[in-house]
PDB file of C-alpha atoms in Angstrom:
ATOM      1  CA  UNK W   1      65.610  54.192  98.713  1.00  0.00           C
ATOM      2  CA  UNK W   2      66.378  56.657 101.604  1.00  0.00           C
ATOM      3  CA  UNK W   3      69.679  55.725 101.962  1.00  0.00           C
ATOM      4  CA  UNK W   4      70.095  56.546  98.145  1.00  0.00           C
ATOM      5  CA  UNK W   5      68.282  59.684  98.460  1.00  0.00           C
ATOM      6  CA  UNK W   6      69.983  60.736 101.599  1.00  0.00           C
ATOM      7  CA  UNK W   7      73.445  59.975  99.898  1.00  0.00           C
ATOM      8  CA  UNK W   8      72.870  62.554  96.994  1.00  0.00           C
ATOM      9  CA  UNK W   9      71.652  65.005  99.578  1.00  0.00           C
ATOM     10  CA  UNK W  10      75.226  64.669 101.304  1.00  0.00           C
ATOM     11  CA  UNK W  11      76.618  65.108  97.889  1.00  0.00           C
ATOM     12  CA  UNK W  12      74.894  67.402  96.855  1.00  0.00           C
ATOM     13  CA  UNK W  13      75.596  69.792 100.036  1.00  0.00           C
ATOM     14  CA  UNK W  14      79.179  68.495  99.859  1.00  0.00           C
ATOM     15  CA  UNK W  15      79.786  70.053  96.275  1.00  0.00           C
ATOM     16  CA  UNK W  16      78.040  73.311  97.452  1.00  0.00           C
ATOM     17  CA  UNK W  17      79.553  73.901 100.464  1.00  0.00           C
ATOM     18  CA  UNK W  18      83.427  73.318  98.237  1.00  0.00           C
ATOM     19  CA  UNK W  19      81.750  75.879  95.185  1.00  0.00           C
ATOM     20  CA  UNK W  20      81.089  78.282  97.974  1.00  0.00           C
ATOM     21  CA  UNK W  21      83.665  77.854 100.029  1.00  0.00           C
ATOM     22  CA  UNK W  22      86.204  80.135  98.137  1.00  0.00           C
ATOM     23  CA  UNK W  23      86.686  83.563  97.610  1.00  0.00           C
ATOM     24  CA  UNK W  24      87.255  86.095  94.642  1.00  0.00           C
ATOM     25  CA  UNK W  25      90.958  86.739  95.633  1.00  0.00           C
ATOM     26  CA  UNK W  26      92.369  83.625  95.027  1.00  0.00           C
ATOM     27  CA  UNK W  27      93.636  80.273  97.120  1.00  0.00           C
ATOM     28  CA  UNK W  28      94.530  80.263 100.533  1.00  0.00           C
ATOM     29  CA  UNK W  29      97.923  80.453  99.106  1.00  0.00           C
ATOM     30  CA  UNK W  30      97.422  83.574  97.617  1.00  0.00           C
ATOM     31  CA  UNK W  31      95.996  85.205 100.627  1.00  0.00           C
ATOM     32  CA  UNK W  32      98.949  84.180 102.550  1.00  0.00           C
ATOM     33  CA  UNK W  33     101.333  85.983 100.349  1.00  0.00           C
ATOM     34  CA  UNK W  34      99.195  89.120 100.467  1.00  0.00           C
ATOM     35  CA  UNK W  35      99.670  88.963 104.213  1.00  0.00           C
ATOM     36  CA  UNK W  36     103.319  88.144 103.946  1.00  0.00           C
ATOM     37  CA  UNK W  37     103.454  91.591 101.656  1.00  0.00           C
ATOM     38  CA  UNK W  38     101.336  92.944 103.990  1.00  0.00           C
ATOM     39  CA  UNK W  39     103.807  92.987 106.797  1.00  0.00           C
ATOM     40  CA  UNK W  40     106.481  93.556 104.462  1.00  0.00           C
ATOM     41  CA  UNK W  41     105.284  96.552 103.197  1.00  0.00           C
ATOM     42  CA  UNK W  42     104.610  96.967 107.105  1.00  0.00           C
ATOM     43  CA  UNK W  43     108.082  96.955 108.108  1.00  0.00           C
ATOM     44  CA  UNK W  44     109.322  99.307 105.142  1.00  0.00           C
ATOM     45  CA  UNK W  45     106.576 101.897 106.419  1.00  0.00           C
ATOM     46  CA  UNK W  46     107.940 101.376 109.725  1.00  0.00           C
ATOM     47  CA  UNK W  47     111.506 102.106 108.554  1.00  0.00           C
ATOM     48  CA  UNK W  48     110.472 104.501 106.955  1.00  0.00           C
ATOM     49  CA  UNK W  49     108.874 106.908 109.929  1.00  0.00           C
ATOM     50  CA  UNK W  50     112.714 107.318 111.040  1.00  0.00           C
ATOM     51  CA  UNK W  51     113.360 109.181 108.149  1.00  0.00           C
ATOM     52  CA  UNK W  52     110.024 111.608 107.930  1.00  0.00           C
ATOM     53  CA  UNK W  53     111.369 114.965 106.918  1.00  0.00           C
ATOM     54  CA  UNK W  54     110.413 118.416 109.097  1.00  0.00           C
ATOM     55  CA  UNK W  55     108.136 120.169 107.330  1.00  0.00           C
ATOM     56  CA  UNK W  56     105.690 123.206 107.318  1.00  0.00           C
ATOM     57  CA  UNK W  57     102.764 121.814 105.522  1.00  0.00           C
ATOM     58  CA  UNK W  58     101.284 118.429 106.495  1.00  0.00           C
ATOM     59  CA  UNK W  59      99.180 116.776 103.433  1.00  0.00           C
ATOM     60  CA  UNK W  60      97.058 114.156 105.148  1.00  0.00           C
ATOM     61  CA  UNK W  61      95.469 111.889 102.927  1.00  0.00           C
ATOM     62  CA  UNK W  62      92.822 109.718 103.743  1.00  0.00           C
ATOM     63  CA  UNK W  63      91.529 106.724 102.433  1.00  0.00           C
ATOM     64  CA  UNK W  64      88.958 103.753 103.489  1.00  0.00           C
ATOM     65  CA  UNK W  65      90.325 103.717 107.318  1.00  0.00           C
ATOM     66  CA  UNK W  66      93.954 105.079 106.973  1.00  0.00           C
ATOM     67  CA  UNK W  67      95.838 108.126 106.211  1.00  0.00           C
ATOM     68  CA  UNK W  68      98.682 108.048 103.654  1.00  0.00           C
ATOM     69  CA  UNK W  69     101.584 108.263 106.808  1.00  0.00           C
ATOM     70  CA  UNK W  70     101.617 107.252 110.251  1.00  0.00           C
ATOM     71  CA  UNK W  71     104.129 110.216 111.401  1.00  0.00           C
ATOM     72  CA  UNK W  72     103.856 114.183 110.550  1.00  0.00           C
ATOM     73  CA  UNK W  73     107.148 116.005 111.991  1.00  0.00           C
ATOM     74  CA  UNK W  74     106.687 119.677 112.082  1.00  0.00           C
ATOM     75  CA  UNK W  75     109.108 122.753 114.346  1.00  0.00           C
ATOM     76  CA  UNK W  76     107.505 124.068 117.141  1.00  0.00           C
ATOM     77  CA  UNK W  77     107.212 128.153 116.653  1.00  0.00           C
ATOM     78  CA  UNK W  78     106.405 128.075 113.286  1.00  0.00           C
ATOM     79  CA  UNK W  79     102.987 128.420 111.119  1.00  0.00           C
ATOM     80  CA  UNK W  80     102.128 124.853 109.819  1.00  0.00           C
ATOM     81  CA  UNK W  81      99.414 124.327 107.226  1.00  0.00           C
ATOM     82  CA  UNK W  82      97.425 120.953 107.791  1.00  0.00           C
ATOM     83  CA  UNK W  83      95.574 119.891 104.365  1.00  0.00           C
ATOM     84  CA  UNK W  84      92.743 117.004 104.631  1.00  0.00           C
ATOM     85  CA  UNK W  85      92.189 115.065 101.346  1.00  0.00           C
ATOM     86  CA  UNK W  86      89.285 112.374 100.804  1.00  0.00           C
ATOM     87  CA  UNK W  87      90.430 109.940  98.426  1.00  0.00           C
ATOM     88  CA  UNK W  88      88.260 107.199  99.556  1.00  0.00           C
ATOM     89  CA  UNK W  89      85.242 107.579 101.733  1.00  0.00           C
ATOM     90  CA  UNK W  90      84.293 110.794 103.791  1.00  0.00           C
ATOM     91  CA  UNK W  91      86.834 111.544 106.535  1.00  0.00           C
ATOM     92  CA  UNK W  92      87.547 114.093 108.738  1.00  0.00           C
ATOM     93  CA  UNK W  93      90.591 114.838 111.445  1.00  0.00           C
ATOM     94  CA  UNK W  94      90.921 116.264 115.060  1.00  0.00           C
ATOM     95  CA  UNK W  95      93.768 117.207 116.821  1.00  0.00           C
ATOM     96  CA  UNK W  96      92.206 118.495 119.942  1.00  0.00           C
ATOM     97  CA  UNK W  97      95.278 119.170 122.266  1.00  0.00           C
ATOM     98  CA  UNK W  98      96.131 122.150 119.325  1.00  0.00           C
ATOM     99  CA  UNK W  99      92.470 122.705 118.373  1.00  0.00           C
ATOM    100  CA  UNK W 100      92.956 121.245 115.021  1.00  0.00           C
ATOM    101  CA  UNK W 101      89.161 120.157 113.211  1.00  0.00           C
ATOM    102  CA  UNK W 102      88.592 119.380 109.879  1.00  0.00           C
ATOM    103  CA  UNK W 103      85.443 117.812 108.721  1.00  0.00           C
ATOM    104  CA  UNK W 104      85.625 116.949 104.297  1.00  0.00           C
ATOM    105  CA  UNK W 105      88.356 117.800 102.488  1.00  0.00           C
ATOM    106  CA  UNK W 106      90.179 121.312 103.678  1.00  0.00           C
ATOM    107  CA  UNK W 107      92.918 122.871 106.238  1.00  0.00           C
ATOM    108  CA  UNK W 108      94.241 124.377 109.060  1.00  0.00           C
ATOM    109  CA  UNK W 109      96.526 126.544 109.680  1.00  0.00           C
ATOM    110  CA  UNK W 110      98.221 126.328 113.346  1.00  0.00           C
ATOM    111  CA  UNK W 111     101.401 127.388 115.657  1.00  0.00           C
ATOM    112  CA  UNK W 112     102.318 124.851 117.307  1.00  0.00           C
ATOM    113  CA  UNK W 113     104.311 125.865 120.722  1.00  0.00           C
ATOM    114  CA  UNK W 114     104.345 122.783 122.666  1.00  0.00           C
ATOM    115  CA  UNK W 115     107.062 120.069 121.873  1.00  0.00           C
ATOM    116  CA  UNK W 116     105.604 116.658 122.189  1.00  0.00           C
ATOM    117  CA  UNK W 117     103.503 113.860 120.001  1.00  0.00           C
ATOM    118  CA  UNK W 118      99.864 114.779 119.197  1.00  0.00           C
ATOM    119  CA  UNK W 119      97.144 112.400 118.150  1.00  0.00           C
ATOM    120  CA  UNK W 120      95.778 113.155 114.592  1.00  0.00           C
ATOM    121  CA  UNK W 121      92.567 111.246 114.246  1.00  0.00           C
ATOM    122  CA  UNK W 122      89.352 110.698 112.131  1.00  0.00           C
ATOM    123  CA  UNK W 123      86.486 112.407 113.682  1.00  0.00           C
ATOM    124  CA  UNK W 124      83.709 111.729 110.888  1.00  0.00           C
ATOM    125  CA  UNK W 125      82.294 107.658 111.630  1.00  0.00           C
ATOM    126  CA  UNK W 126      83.249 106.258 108.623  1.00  0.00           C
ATOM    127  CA  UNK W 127      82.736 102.396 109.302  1.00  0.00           C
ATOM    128  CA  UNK W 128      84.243  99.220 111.210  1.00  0.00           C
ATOM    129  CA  UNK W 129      88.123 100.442 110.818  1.00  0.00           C
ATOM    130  CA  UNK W 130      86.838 103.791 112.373  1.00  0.00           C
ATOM    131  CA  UNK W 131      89.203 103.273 114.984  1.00  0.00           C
ATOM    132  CA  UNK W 132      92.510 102.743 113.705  1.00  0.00           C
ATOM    133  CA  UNK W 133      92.646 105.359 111.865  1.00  0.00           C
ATOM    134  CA  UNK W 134      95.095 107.517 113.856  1.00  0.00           C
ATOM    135  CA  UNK W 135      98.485 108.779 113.080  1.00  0.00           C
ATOM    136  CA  UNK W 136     100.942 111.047 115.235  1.00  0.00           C
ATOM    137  CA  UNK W 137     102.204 114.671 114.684  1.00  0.00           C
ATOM    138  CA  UNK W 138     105.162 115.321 115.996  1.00  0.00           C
ATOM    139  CA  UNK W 139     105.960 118.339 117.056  1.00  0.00           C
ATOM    140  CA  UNK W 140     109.748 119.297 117.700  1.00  0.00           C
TER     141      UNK W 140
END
């Protein structure tokens, strides 16, 4: 009798850990093509930087922990306009070395004179991919 009982326990937990076990997104299949696209669309993005055009106003759009480019090129010497956008979430950026704070969607409007790569990053805590969400402005 407890061996019979005991067996349809084991079953039992057996068929719920398998019903449980998956996810909404599909097979494990699935989830390693979206990773495979993933780094695709990776390496286009990174190809992509190479050819980021010099401009005077920087549109930085920011979603759930990333901003819609990884590279802003602008000239040194001239006025630049720096526009935050919240698509998803509430974000802010900082640029400290050129004094650059937005907090919510709005702008900045700077001279950079300095030559060199500046950290643009997300100072408003916005959850666990806080941290990566960084991108360089480039300032030539």
């Amino acid at each position: 009798m407890k061996k019979g009982l005991l067996a349809i326990l084991f079953i039992g937990l057996l068929f719920s850990l398998v019903a449980c076990g998956g996810d909404e997104n599909g097979s494990a299949s699935e989830e390693a093509d979206n990773t495979k696209t993933t780094a695709e669309q990776s390496n286009e993005t990174s190809a992509s930087d190479e050819s980021v055009e010099v401009t005077n106003e920087v549109n930085i759009v920011a979603t759930d922990f990333e901003f819609n480019q990884d590279k802003f090129v602008v000239q040194s010497g001239e006025e630049v306009t720096i526009t935050l956008t919240n698509e998803e979430g509430h974000h802010g950026i900082a640029i400290n070395e050129l004094g650059v704070k937005i907090e919510g969607d709005g702008e900045a409007v700077i001279i950079p004179e300095d030559p060199g790569e500046y950290e643009i990053y997300c100072n408003i805590f916005c959850g666990e991919g806080h941290a990566e969400m960084v991108a360089t402005l480039v300032v030539l």
